[in-house]
Every structure is written in C-alpha cells, then in structure tokens.
Amino acid sequence: MKALVLSAGVRPTGYSLPRQIVPIANKPVLEYVVENLRDVGITEIGLVVGDHGQEISELFGDGSYLGVSITYIRQDLPLGLAHCVRIARPFLGDDDFVLYLGDNVLVEGIGQIADEFARLRPSAQVLVDKVEDPRLYGVAEVDENSRVTRLVEHPQEPRSDLAMIGVYFFTPAIHAAVDAIEPSWRGEFEITDALQWLVTHERDVRARMYSGFWKDTGRVEDVLECNRELLMGLRTDIQGVVDDESRLIGDVVVEEGARVVRSCIVGPVIIGAGTLVEESIIGPYTSIGADCRITEAGLAGSIVLNEASVHNVSGIETSLIGRRARVGSARQHRLVVGDGAHVEVAA
C-alpha cells in the first residue's frame, strides 16, 4: 500500500509557514502524518505540494530520516482532492493507497483502521466522527452494516452528523470515479463526488468511526488544542541545562543546548534546542521552539515558534507567537503574533 499526502493548502493568516509544517509540540504537523503512515508499514509516500513545495522539501528531503521514501507531486492550482488523486496516478499505479490530508492530526494513529481495510478491502473506506455542525464537512450517510449510502459535501440540511475525517483508504477503483466526475460549484474536483460515484455504481464503500482525538489544524485554536493533547504524552527528558535555582514540576523536556535559569516550569512543557528561559514562569501545555529567548515572562497553554523572544510580560495564555516575533510589555494576554512581528506597549 502507498500513501498520498496532501499539503498544497493555505497558510494561517499572519504566518509565512504553510499550516502543514507549523510545529505542534515542536514537530511539524506533517511529521505526525508521516509517522502515522510509517507505523502501519506504509513507506512509499507521494506528497502533493503547491507554491510552498520548496519549504516542505527542504524540511523533509527524501524522507529517509523518518524511514520513508517521499516523492513530491506538484499541483499548480488548488483544484480539489480528487484532482490530486488524478495527477498522482503515475505514482499510485494500481496499488491500494491511503489519502491523508496533511493538516490533520490523529493522535492515536490509523493502525486499526488500516488493518480493517486490508482485511475487508472495500472499494473505499472513509473515517467518520460525529460533529456538532455537519454543514462544515463532507457528510456520510451510513446503513446498519457501516456501508455508505450517500455522501454530501457541506450540506445545508444535513441528514447525518457523521463528518468525514481527512483520511481515506482506496483500491484502484477510485481512479475510474475520479475520471468520471465534473468540477463542483466551487470549481474543484471533490473527493466526496468521486466517493458518491462509487456508491451510485454499487461499489462497496465503508465508513469507520474514529474514536481517538483528531483535529484539522486550520485555525489557531485548533493548533493550540492539538498542542495540549500531544503534550499530554510527554515524558521528562533533560538534555539541556537547568540551574539549581530553577524548579521543574511535572513532565518537562529541555532539549540539547537549552538553558533554564532561575525559572519555574510546570509541565507538560517542551523547551526547544538553544532556547533560554530566564527568570520566568512557564505554565502547563506550552511548547517553546528552538533558539527562543523567554526572559522575565509568564506563559501557559501557548506555542512559541523558533527564534521568538518574549520579555517582561506575565500572564500570556492560549497564545501563538510566530517565528522571530518579539513581544514585550504587552497588555493583551491572549496573543496571535505573526512571524517577525514586534509587539511592545509601554506599561
């Protein structure tokens, strides 16, 4: 089985990073995707990229450091998920494959679902979960045997609350469906329409409930929620330097070259390589990237990206501070600061 990972999406407002490589718990979202695939034995990965393809390829290379082989596939225009399958046909050949949206985090992985697909081998298998507002998703209607009877993209009057999560398993039957459909009202070739084509032509399309934590990381609040969830699995690992005047409470990771000086760290917290935390209080569920400077500050439930600095600010919570941003004496305690921005207000 192969994998097709889609990473040609948009960037979060104010950030130069594509959202698929925004670090959560100090690892890019895409790295979690690749690890989930590798853990079920899938090592041939096609990575669909757009304008930011060079940034992604510089980060992941050929994938060998993660134990996989990555082939980059260029999508020039955002023409939909089914279009990605179409342009990836030379890579996919006639193999079964999993289609995985590169900005989705599934903390508990896809092992059981992959095993079920391999055992039953329906034409397609979709992951679903119950959501409060199905209008925001592609929605599956399912019978008592978990067979999909109808699929609708962003229905105005949903007849089901089962939203499709961004992981789909396919046999080569999907290629005929992708070739048969027309663009939707959005001008895109929708994977939902291709799945509906399979249903209409009486192919076996199954739905599988996903019971673990998952999140599409398209919004800042989703990124922060994922960060919190992933940090819950942290275990203490001190590779850097923690001085005798500092206190570590709970699970804390201090990466190589990082220094904690006269500070209190309440885990779960991760402090990236080369970062200095001095005379500060870092509360739980906080990720601080590499080469940051946190001095005379207080943070909790936040993400600080590489090379950012925070000085003389207490009480920052549920905030996302971009790469190389500088924050000092800010009155706002819930911040979304873009890459390279400078926030400083006189006390």
XYZ file of C-alpha atoms in Angstrom:
347
model
C 0.000 0.000 0.000
C 1.113 3.549 -0.771
C 0.107 6.904 0.683
C -0.867 10.172 -0.946
C -0.455 13.089 1.465
C -1.952 16.434 0.506
C -0.015 19.504 1.582
C -0.850 22.114 -1.020
C -3.168 24.093 1.286
C -3.139 27.657 2.529
C -1.127 29.372 5.227
C -2.618 30.600 8.502
C -3.195 34.346 8.484
C -0.052 36.228 9.530
C 2.329 33.281 9.146
C 4.807 32.511 6.398
C 4.753 28.796 7.203
C 2.244 26.524 5.454
C -0.051 25.191 8.157
C 1.067 21.619 7.424
C 4.519 22.439 8.813
C 3.515 24.666 11.729
C 5.168 22.987 14.751
C 2.895 21.416 17.352
C 4.746 20.152 20.432
C 7.847 21.211 18.473
C 7.231 18.915 15.496
C 5.639 19.898 12.163
C 2.097 18.641 11.626
C 3.283 16.725 8.548
C 5.798 14.810 10.623
C 2.968 13.324 12.699
C 1.238 12.326 9.456
C 4.362 10.611 8.114
C 4.942 8.826 11.427
C 1.357 7.522 11.459
C 1.851 6.108 7.972
C 5.239 4.592 8.746
C 3.843 2.969 11.885
C 1.385 0.931 9.787
C 4.116 -0.107 7.354
C 3.481 2.439 4.600
C 6.813 3.819 3.433
C 6.123 4.931 -0.157
C 4.599 8.384 0.176
C 3.555 10.808 -2.533
C 3.470 14.359 -1.180
C 1.301 16.774 -3.152
C 2.664 20.306 -2.825
C 1.813 23.753 -4.170
C 3.634 27.063 -4.054
C 5.369 26.226 -0.779
C 6.756 22.921 -2.057
C 10.360 24.039 -1.699
C 9.897 24.822 2.002
C 8.424 21.374 2.582
C 11.064 19.545 0.541
C 13.846 21.394 2.385
C 12.357 20.212 5.664
C 11.627 16.565 4.770
C 14.050 15.832 1.936
C 13.605 12.338 0.561
C 12.061 11.194 3.844
C 14.887 8.824 4.713
C 15.483 10.357 8.143
C 11.913 9.322 9.020
C 12.289 5.869 7.485
C 10.151 6.544 4.388
C 10.588 7.428 0.725
C 8.909 10.683 -0.376
C 8.011 11.543 -3.970
C 6.959 15.179 -4.500
C 3.990 15.811 -6.795
C 3.260 19.375 -7.893
C -0.304 20.705 -8.003
C -0.194 24.065 -9.792
C -3.758 25.105 -8.958
C -5.975 24.146 -5.978
C -8.445 22.062 -7.973
C -9.589 19.710 -5.236
C -8.711 16.447 -3.530
C -9.879 14.259 -6.395
C -7.676 16.281 -8.739
C -4.724 15.370 -6.505
C -5.552 11.691 -6.984
C -5.732 12.246 -10.745
C -2.322 13.928 -11.054
C -0.766 11.331 -8.728
C -1.838 8.372 -10.889
C 1.697 7.746 -12.255
C 2.943 7.437 -8.670
C -0.009 5.405 -7.380
C -0.211 2.956 -10.285
C -2.631 0.131 -9.475
C -1.792 -0.062 -5.788
C -4.173 0.399 -2.888
C -3.446 3.661 -1.100
C -4.428 5.900 1.776
C -5.253 9.542 1.055
C -4.243 11.649 4.067
C -4.810 15.391 4.454
C -1.522 16.839 5.627
C -3.047 19.343 8.062
C -4.954 16.707 10.055
C -3.691 15.360 13.375
C -4.902 11.922 14.512
C -3.160 11.405 17.825
C -3.876 7.675 18.178
C -2.803 6.865 14.638
C -4.545 4.748 11.991
C -3.359 1.244 12.811
C -6.703 -0.456 13.475
C -8.352 1.259 10.517
C -5.553 0.199 8.151
C -5.818 -3.394 9.372
C -9.578 -3.390 8.822
C -9.218 -2.064 5.291
C -6.608 -4.696 4.436
C -8.878 -7.447 5.810
C -12.170 -6.369 4.191
C -10.755 -4.474 1.208
C -13.836 -2.461 0.169
C -13.504 -0.185 -2.841
C -13.153 2.705 -0.396
C -13.175 3.222 3.342
C -13.718 6.618 4.967
C -13.102 7.707 8.540
C -16.016 9.472 10.212
C -16.869 11.057 13.523
C -19.958 12.740 14.954
C -19.783 16.548 14.846
C -21.986 19.337 16.141
C -22.296 21.194 12.814
C -22.135 18.799 9.840
C -22.616 21.705 7.420
C -18.908 22.430 7.744
C -17.854 18.998 6.450
C -18.342 16.310 3.895
C -21.054 14.131 5.435
C -21.642 10.390 5.130
C -24.996 8.626 5.471
C -24.448 5.063 6.625
C -26.617 1.951 6.961
C -26.661 -0.541 9.833
C -23.785 -2.515 8.240
C -21.474 0.540 8.070
C -21.924 0.795 4.322
C -22.109 4.322 2.953
C -25.396 5.036 1.170
C -24.903 8.716 0.366
C -22.276 11.444 0.647
C -22.780 15.197 0.516
C -20.192 17.969 0.662
C -21.115 20.829 3.051
C -24.859 20.020 3.137
C -27.156 22.895 4.043
C -29.669 20.457 5.547
C -27.616 17.509 6.832
C -29.329 14.132 7.155
C -26.404 12.756 9.168
C -23.968 14.035 11.773
C -21.109 11.827 10.552
C -18.359 14.044 9.181
C -15.586 12.579 7.080
C -12.173 12.994 8.684
C -9.256 13.671 6.366
C -8.099 10.047 5.921
C -9.464 7.804 3.153
C -8.478 4.285 2.076
C -8.854 3.360 -1.604
C -8.423 0.497 -4.005
C -7.661 1.369 -7.662
C -11.445 1.548 -8.225
C -11.265 5.207 -7.216
C -9.448 6.150 -10.435
C -12.485 5.458 -12.627
C -14.579 7.567 -10.258
C -12.102 10.450 -10.315
C -12.042 10.390 -14.122
C -15.848 10.381 -14.322
C -16.738 13.375 -12.143
C -17.078 17.041 -13.121
C -15.965 20.082 -11.104
C -18.319 21.124 -8.306
C -19.863 24.557 -7.840
C -16.592 25.509 -6.142
C -14.691 24.718 -9.324
C -12.983 21.752 -7.665
C -12.944 18.011 -8.273
C -14.387 16.835 -4.958
C -13.328 13.531 -3.430
C -16.862 13.389 -1.997
C -18.257 13.323 -5.545
C -15.850 10.540 -6.509
C -16.949 8.518 -3.483
C -20.597 9.145 -4.343
C -19.877 7.892 -7.883
C -18.656 4.623 -6.355
C -21.794 4.385 -4.196
C -24.070 5.103 -7.181
C -22.309 2.379 -9.171
C -22.879 -0.091 -6.335
C -19.270 -0.351 -5.232
C -18.574 -1.205 -1.604
C -17.836 2.000 0.327
C -17.480 1.591 4.094
C -17.406 4.062 6.985
C -15.280 3.532 10.070
C -15.789 5.550 13.252
C -12.626 7.134 14.604
C -12.726 7.139 18.392
C -9.459 8.950 19.117
C -8.580 12.643 19.204
C -8.402 14.299 15.788
C -8.276 17.840 14.579
C -7.977 19.790 11.356
C -5.329 22.398 12.208
C -6.749 25.157 10.023
C -7.411 27.565 12.911
C -5.202 28.881 15.679
C -7.486 27.478 18.383
C -7.244 24.031 16.758
C -3.448 24.230 16.702
C -3.415 25.098 20.414
C -5.828 22.270 21.235
C -3.646 19.786 19.355
C -0.591 21.095 21.168
C -2.295 20.470 24.508
C -3.349 16.946 23.523
C 0.083 15.945 22.216
C 1.900 17.358 25.228
C -0.155 15.065 27.477
C 2.013 12.210 26.207
C 5.264 13.967 27.133
C 7.814 12.329 29.443
C 10.577 14.215 31.243
C 13.837 14.383 29.310
C 16.518 16.888 30.286
C 19.225 17.239 27.629
C 19.951 20.904 28.279
C 20.943 22.777 31.453
C 18.647 23.521 34.393
C 20.291 25.571 37.155
C 19.903 24.909 40.876
C 17.610 27.909 41.366
C 15.008 26.563 38.941
C 12.121 24.188 39.647
C 10.632 21.642 37.274
C 7.177 20.311 38.161
C 5.580 17.531 36.140
C 6.843 16.282 32.768
C 9.267 18.694 31.138
C 11.515 18.280 28.086
C 14.561 20.537 27.864
C 16.275 19.901 24.542
C 20.001 19.957 23.924
C 21.573 23.404 24.243
C 18.564 24.909 26.026
C 19.031 26.642 29.390
C 16.598 27.185 32.236
C 17.803 29.850 34.673
C 16.046 30.969 37.886
C 12.698 29.834 36.491
C 9.747 27.608 37.324
C 8.479 25.205 34.654
C 5.164 23.423 35.230
C 4.703 20.588 32.754
C 3.815 19.307 30.394
C 6.191 21.703 28.668
C 8.798 21.334 25.918
C 11.675 23.791 25.543
C 13.476 23.689 22.221
C 17.184 23.422 21.485
C 19.217 26.558 22.078
C 16.430 28.381 23.918
C 16.994 30.459 27.039
C 14.284 30.647 29.717
C 15.366 33.059 32.432
C 13.537 34.425 35.473
C 10.252 33.207 34.027
C 7.280 31.041 34.879
C 6.193 28.646 32.143
C 2.828 27.052 32.815
C 1.464 23.752 31.521
C 0.693 22.862 27.902
C 3.332 25.170 26.455
C 5.723 24.480 23.576
C 8.708 26.751 23.070
C 10.658 26.301 19.848
C 14.376 26.450 19.140
C 16.624 29.459 19.773
C 13.978 31.492 21.616
C 14.548 33.972 24.450
C 11.971 33.983 27.257
C 13.016 36.410 29.984
C 11.073 37.813 32.943
C 7.918 36.386 31.407
C 4.985 34.126 32.186
C 3.332 31.842 29.634
C 0.823 28.996 29.760
C -1.110 26.964 27.207
C 0.812 28.581 24.359
C 3.107 27.931 21.399
C 6.221 29.999 20.752
C 7.860 29.330 17.388
C 11.580 29.340 16.612
C 13.737 32.400 17.321
C 10.949 34.359 19.010
C 11.544 36.440 22.124
C 9.215 37.308 24.994
C 10.391 39.786 27.634
C 8.752 41.411 30.640
C 5.265 40.017 30.004
C 3.351 37.959 32.545
C 0.097 36.079 32.145
C 0.297 35.177 28.445
C -2.179 32.334 27.854
C -3.564 30.414 24.853
C -1.328 32.374 22.525
C 0.593 31.617 19.338
C 3.753 33.639 18.776
C 5.345 33.389 15.350
C 8.927 32.840 14.237
C 11.335 35.668 15.068
C 8.499 37.657 16.667
C 9.247 39.933 19.620
C 6.777 40.523 22.433
C 7.458 42.874 25.306
C 5.282 44.625 27.886
C 2.099 43.675 26.039
C -1.230 44.479 27.699
C -3.050 41.733 25.781
C -2.555 38.313 27.370
C -4.101 36.240 24.578
C -1.999 36.871 21.515
C -1.690 35.702 17.940
C 1.554 37.261 16.733
C 2.673 36.719 13.147
C 6.157 35.801 12.015
C 8.621 38.625 12.535
C 6.083 40.898 14.248
C 7.034 43.220 17.105
C 4.523 43.806 19.910
C 5.530 46.241 22.623
C 3.373 48.582 24.658
C 4.662 50.802 27.425
C 3.498 49.694 30.856
